[in-house]
PDB file of C-alpha atoms in Angstrom:
ATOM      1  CA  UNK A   1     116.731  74.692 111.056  1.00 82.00           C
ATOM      2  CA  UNK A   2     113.726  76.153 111.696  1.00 88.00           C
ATOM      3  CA  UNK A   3     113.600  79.746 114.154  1.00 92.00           C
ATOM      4  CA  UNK A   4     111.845  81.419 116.294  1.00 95.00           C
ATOM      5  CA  UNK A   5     108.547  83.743 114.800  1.00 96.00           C
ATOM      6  CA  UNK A   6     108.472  87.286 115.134  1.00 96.00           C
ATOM      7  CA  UNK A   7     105.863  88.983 117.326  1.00 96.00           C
ATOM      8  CA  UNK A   8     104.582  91.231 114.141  1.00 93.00           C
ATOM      9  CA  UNK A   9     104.715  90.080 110.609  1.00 91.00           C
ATOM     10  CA  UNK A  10     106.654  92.294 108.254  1.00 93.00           C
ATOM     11  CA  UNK A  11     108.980  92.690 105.338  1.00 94.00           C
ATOM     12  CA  UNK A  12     111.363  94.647 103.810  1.00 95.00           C
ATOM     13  CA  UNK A  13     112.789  95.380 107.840  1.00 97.00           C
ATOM     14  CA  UNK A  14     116.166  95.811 108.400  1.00 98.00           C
ATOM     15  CA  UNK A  15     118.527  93.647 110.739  1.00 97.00           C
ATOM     16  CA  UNK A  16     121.198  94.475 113.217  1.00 98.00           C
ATOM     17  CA  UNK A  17     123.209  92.141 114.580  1.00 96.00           C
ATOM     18  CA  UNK A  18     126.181  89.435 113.752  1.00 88.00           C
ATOM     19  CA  UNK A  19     125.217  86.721 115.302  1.00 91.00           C
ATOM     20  CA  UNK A  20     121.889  84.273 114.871  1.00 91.00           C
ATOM     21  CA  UNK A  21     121.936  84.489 118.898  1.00 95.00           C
ATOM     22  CA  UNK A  22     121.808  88.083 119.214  1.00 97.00           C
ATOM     23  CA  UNK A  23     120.217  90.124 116.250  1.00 97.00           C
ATOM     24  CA  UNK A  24     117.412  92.957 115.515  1.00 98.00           C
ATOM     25  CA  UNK A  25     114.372  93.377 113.860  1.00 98.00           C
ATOM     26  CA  UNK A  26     114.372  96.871 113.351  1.00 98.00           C
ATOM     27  CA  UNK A  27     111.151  98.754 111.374  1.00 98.00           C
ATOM     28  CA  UNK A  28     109.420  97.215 108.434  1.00 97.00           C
ATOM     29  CA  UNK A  29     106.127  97.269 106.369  1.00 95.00           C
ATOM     30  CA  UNK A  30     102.722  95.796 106.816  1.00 92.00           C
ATOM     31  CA  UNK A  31     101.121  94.993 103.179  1.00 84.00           C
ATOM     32  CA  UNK A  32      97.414  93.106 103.159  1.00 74.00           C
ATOM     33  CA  UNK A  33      96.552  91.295 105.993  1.00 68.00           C
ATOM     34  CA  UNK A  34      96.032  91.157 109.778  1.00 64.00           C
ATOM     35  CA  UNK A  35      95.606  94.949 111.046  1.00 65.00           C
ATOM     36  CA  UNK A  36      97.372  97.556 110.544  1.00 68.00           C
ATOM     37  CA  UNK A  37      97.373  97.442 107.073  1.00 75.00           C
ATOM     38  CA  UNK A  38      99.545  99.099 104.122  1.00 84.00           C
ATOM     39  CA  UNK A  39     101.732 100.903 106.964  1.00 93.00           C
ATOM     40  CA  UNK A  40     105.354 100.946 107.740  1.00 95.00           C
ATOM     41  CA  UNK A  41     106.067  99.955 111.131  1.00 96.00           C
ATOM     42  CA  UNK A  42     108.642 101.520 114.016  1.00 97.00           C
ATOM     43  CA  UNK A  43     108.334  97.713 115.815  1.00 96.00           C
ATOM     44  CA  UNK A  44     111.717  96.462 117.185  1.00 98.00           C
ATOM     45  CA  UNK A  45     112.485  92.942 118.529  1.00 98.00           C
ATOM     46  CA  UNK A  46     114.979  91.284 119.772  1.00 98.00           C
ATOM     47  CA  UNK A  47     116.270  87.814 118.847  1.00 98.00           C
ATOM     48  CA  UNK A  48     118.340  85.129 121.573  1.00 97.00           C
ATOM     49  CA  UNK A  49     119.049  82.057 119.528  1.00 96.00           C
ATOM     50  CA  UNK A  50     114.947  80.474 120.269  1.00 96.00           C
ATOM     51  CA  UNK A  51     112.628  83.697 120.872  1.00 97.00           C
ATOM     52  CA  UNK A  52     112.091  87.181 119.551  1.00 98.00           C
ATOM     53  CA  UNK A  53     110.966  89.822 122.676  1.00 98.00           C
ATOM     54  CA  UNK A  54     109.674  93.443 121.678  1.00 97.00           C
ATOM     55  CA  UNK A  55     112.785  96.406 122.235  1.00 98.00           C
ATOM     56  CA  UNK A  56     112.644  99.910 122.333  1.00 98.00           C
ATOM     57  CA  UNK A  57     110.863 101.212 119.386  1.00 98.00           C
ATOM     58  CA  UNK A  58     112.495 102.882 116.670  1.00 98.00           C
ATOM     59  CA  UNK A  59     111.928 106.737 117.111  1.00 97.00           C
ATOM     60  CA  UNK A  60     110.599 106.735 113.176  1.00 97.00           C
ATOM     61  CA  UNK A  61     108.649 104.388 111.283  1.00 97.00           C
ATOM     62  CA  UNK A  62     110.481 103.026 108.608  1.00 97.00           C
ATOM     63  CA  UNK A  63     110.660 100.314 105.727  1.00 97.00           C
ATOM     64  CA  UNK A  64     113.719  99.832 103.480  1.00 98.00           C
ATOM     65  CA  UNK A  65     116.416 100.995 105.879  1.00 98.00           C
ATOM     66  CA  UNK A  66     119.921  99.805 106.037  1.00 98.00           C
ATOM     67  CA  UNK A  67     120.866  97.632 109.644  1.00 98.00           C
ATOM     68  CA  UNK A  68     124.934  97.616 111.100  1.00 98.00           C
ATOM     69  CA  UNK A  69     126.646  96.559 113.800  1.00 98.00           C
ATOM     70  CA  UNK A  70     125.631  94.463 116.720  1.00 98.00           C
ATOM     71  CA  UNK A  71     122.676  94.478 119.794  1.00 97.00           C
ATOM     72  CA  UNK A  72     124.145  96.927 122.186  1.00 97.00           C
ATOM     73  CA  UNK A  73     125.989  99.168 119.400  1.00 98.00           C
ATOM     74  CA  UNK A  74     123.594  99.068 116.196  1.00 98.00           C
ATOM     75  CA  UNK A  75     122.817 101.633 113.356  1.00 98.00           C
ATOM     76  CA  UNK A  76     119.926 102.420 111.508  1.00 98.00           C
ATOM     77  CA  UNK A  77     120.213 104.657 108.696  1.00 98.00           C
ATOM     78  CA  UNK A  78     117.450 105.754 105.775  1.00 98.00           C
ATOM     79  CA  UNK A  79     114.617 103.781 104.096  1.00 98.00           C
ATOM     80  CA  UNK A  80     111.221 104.966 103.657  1.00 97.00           C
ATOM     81  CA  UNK A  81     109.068 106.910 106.194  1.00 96.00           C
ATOM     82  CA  UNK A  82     105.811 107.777 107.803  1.00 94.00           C
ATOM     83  CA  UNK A  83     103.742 105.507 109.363  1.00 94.00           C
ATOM     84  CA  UNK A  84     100.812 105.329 106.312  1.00 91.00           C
ATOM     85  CA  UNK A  85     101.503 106.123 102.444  1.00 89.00           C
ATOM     86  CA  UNK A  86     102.425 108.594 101.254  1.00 91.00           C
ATOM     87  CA  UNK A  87     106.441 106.875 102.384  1.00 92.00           C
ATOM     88  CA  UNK A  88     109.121 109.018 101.503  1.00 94.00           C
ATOM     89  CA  UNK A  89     112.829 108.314 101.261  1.00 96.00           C
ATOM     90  CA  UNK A  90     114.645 109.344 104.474  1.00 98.00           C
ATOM     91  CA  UNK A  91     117.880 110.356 105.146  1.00 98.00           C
ATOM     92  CA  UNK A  92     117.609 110.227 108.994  1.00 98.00           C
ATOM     93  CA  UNK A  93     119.810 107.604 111.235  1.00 98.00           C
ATOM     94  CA  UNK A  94     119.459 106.210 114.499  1.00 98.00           C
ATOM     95  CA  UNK A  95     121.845 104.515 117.429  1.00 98.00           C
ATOM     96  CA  UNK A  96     121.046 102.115 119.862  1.00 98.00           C
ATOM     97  CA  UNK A  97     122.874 100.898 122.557  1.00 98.00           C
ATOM     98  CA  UNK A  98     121.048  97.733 123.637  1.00 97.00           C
ATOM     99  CA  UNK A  99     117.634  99.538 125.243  1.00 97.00           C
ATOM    100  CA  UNK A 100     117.531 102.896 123.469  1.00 98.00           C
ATOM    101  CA  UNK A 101     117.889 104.655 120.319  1.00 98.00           C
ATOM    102  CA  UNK A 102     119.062 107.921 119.588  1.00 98.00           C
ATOM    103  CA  UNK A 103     119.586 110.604 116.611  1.00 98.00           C
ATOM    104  CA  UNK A 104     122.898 109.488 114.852  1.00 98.00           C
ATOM    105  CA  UNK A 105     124.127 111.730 112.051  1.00 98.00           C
ATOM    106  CA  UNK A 106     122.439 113.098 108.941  1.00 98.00           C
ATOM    107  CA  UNK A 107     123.047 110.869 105.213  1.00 98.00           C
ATOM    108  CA  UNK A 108     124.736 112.828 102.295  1.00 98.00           C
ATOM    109  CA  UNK A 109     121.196 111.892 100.665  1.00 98.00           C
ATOM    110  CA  UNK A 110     117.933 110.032 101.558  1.00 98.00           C
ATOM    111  CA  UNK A 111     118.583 106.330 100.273  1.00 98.00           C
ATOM    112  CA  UNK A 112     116.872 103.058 100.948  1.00 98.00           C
ATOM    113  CA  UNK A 113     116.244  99.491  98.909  1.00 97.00           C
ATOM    114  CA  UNK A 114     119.949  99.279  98.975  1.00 98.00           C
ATOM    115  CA  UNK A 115     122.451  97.215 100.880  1.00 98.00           C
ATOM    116  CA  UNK A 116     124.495  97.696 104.127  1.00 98.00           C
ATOM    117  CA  UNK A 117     127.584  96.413 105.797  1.00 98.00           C
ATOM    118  CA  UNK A 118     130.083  97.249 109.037  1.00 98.00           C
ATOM    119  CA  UNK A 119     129.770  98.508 112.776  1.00 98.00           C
ATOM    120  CA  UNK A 120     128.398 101.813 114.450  1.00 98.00           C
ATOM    121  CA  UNK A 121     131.456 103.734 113.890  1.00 98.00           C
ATOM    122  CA  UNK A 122     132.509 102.105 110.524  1.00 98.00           C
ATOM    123  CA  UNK A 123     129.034 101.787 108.788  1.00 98.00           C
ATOM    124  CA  UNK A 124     128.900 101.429 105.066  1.00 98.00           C
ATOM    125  CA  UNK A 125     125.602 102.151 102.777  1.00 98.00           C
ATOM    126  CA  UNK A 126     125.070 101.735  98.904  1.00 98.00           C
ATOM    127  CA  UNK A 127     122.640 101.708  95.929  1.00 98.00           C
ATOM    128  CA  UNK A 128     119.000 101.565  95.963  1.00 97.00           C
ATOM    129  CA  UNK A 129     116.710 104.682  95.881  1.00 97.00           C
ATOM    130  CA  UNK A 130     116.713 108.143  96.575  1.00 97.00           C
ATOM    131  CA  UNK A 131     114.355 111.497  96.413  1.00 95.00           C
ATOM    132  CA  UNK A 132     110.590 112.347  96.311  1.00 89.00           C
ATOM    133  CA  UNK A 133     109.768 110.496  93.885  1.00 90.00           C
ATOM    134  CA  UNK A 134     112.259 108.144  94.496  1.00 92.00           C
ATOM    135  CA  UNK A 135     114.824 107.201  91.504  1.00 95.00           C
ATOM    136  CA  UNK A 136     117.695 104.707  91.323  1.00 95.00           C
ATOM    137  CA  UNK A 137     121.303 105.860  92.688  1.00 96.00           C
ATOM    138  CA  UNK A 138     124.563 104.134  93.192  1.00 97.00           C
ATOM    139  CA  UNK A 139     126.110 106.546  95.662  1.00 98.00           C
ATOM    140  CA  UNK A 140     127.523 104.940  98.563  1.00 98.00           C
ATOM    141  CA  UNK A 141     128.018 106.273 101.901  1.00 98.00           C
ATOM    142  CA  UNK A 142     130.284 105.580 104.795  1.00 98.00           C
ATOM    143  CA  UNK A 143     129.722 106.106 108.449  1.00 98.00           C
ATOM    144  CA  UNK A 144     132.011 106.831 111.249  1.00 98.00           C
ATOM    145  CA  UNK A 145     129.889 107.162 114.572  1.00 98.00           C
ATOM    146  CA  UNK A 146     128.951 110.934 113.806  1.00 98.00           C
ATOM    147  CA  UNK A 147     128.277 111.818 110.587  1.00 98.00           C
ATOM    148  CA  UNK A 148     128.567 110.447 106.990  1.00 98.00           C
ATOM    149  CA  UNK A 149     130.337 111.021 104.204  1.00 98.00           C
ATOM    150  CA  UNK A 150     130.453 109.933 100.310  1.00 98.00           C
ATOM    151  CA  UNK A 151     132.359 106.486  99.739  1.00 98.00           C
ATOM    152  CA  UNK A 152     133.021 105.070  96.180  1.00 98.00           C
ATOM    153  CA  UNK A 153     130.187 105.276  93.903  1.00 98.00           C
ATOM    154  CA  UNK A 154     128.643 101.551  92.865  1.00 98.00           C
ATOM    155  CA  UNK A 155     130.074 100.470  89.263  1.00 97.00           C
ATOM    156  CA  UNK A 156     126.064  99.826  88.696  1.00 96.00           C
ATOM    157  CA  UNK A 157     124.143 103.017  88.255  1.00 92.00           C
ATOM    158  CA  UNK A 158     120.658 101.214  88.475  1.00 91.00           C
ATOM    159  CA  UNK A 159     121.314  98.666  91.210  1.00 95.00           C
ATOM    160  CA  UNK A 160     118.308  98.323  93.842  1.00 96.00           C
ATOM    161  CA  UNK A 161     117.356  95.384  95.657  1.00 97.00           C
ATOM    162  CA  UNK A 162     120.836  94.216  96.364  1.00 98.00           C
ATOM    163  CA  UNK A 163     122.494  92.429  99.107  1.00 98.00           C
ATOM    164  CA  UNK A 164     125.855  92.655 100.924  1.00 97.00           C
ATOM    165  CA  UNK A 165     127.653  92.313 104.063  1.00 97.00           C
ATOM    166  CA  UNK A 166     131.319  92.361 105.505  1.00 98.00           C
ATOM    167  CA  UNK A 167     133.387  95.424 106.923  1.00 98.00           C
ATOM    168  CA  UNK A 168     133.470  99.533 105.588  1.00 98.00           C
ATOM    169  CA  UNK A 169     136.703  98.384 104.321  1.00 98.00           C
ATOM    170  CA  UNK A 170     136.076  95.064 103.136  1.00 98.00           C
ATOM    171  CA  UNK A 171     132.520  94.596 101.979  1.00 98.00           C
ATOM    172  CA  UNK A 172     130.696  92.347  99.074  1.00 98.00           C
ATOM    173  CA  UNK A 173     127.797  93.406  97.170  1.00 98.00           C
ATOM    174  CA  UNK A 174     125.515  90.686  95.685  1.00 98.00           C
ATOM    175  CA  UNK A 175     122.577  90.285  92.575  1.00 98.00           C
ATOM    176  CA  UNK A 176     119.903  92.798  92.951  1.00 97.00           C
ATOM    177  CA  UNK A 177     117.746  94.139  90.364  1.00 96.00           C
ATOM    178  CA  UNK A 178     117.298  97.398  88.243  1.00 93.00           C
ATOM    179  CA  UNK A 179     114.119  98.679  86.539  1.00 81.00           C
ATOM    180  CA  UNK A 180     112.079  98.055  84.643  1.00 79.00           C
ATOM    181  CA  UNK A 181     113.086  95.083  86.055  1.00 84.00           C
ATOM    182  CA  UNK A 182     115.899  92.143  85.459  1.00 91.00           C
ATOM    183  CA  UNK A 183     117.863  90.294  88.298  1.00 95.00           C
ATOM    184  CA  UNK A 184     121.906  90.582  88.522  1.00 96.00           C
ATOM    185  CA  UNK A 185     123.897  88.009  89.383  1.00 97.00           C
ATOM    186  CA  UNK A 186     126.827  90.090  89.699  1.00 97.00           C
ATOM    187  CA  UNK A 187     128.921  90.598  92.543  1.00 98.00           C
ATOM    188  CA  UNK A 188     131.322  93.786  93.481  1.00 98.00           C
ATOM    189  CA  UNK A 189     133.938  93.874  96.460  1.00 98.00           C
ATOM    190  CA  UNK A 190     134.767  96.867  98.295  1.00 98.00           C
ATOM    191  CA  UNK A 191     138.162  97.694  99.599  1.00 98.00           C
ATOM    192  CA  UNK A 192     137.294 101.193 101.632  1.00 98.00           C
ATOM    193  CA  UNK A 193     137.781 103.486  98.782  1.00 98.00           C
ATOM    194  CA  UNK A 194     136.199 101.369  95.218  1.00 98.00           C
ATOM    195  CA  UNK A 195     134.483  98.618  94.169  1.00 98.00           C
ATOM    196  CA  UNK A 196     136.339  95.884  91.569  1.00 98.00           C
ATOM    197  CA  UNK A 197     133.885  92.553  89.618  1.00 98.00           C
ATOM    198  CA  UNK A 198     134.077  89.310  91.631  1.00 98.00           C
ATOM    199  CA  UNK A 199     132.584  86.469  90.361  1.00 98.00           C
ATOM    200  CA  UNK A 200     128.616  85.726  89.322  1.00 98.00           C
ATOM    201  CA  UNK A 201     126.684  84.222  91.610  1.00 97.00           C
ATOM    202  CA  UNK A 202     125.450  80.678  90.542  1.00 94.00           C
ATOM    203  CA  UNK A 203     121.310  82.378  90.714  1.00 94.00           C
ATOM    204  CA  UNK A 204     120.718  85.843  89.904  1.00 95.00           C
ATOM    205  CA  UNK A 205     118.058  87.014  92.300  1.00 96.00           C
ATOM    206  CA  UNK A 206     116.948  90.456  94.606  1.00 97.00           C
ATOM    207  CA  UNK A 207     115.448  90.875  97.490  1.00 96.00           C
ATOM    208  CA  UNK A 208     117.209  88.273  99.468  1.00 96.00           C
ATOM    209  CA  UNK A 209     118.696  87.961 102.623  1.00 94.00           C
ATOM    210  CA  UNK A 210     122.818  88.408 102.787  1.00 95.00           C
ATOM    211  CA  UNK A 211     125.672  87.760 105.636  1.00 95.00           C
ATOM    212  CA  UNK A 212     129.096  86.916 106.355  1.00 96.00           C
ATOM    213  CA  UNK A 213     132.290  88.569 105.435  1.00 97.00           C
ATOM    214  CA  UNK A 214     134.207  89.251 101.883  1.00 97.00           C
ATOM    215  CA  UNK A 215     135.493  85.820 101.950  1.00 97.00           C
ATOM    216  CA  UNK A 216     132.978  83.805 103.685  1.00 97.00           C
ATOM    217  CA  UNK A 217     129.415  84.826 102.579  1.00 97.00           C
ATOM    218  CA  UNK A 218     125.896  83.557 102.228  1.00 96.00           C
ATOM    219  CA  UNK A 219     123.043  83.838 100.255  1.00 97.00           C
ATOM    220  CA  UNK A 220     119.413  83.104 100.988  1.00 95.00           C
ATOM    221  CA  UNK A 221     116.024  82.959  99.448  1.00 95.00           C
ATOM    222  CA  UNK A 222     114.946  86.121  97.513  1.00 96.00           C
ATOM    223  CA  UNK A 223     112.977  86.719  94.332  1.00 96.00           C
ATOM    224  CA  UNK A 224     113.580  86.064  90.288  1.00 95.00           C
ATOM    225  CA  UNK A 225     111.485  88.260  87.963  1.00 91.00           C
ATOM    226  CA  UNK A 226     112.551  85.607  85.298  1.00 79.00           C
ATOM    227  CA  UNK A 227     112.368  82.674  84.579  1.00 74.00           C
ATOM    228  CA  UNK A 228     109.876  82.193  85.944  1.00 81.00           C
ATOM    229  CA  UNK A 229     108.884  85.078  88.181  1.00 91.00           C
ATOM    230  CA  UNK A 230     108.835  84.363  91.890  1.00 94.00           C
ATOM    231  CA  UNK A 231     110.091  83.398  95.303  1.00 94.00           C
ATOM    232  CA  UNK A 232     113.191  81.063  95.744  1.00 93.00           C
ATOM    233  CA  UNK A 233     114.598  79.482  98.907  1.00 92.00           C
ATOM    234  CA  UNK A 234     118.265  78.804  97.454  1.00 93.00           C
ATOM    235  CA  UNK A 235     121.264  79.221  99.113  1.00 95.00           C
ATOM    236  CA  UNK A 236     124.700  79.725  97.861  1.00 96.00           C
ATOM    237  CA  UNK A 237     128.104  80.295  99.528  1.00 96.00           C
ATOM    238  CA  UNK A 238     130.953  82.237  98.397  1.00 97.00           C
ATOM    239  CA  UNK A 239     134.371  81.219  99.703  1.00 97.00           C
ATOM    240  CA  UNK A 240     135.720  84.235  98.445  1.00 96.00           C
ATOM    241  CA  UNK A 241     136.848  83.056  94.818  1.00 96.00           C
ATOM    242  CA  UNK A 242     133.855  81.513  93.703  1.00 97.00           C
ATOM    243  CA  UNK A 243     129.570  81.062  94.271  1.00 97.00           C
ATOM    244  CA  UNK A 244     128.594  77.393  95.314  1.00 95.00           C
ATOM    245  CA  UNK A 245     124.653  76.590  95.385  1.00 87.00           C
ATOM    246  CA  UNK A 246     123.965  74.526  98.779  1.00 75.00           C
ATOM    247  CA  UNK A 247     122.074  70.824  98.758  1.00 57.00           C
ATOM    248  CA  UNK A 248     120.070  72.865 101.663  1.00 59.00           C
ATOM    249  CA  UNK A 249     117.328  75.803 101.222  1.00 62.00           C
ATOM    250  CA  UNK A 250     115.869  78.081 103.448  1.00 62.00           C
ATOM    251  CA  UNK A 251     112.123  77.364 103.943  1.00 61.00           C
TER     252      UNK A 251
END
């Protein structure tokens, strides 16, 4: 069913949130269109179920990021900075406690372009991008409400683009893509300390959206570089043995 539209149009922004009544939009980027243009945006709103209203802005502007835990006890951690190219890979985080953010704790590295799962205190990062210029990494990091430290590295060395969600101790990781690029289908669960193969997903796609826990997890939309390149609005669920593509799309 069809949602509520956001106040500023945007992509690559991270969420924060659990629920599709109570949820973040948290940073983003502006490509061509409606002023500002080509910039990466510090916007925050706030979703209820049938509207988005503008938050407290994020103290950085930021594309790329990683979004955990929940309205009044979220986390955002890395992605790209400054407000107008050149961006550069951050590895700054930031709290918020329902009407404020504030400095959280360093990252082990700068990172973005990767996927996220957990809470405030028990936040979980991995793969995507790191440096100036940015190159692919599969470190992961974990959170614990003050300061990070290195988690078990991604089997996938080249894995950006990805999805996942779940807990720091029980996550799933998703498709993705690597460069130059070609579209996994894989998917990797995470028990706290490594990651072990699960099952292929039905479509192998990045980009797309990702939620749910290590046995009950969905899919949605994204982008295939082949065949042919572009957009999809698939779904698929896993049920924690196995990928099933849904009847239903996303728009």
């Amino acid at each position: 069913a069809s949602g509520g539209t956001l106040n500023t149009t945007r992509s690559t922004l991270s969420i924060v949130g659990t629920s599709s009544t109570s949820m973040l939009a948290v940073g983003g980027y502006r490509g061509g269109g409606p002023s500002p243009q080509f910039q990466a945006q510090n916007n925050v709103e706030s979703y209820n179920g049938s509207s988005w209203t503008n938050a407290s802005a994020l103290p950085i502007y930021a594309m790329s990021g990683f979004g955990m835990g929940t309205t009044t006890a979220g986390l955002h951690a890395g992605g790209s900075e400054n407000q107008s190219p050149p961006h550069q890979s951050t590895n700054k985080s930031q709290e918020y406690n329902g009407s404020s953010w504030t400095t959280g704790g360093t990252m082990t590295q700068s990172q973005q372009l990767g996927a996220s799962a957990g809470t405030q205190t028990a936040g979980l990062l991995w793969g995507g991008k790191t440096g100036h210029p940015p190159s692919n990494t599969n470190v992961a990091q974990e959170y614990n409400g003050s300061s990070w430290t290195a988690g078990g590295s991604h089997p996938v060395s080249n894995i950006i683009r990805t999805m996942g969600s779940g807990t720091q101790t029980a996550a799933i990781n998703f498709g993705g893509h690597n460069d130059p690029p070609a579209d996994y289908a894989t998917t990797f669960l995470y028990n706290g300390s490594s990651w072990t193969a699960g099952p292929n997903m039905a479509l192998a796609r990045n980009g797309a959206m990702g939620s749910g826990t290590q046995t009950l997890a969905i899919c949605g939309g994204g982008y295939m570089y082949s065949p042919p390149p572009g957009g999809t609005a698939a779904t698929e669920w896993f049920d924690g043995s196995s990928w099933t593509k849904d009847r239903k799309s996303v728009v």
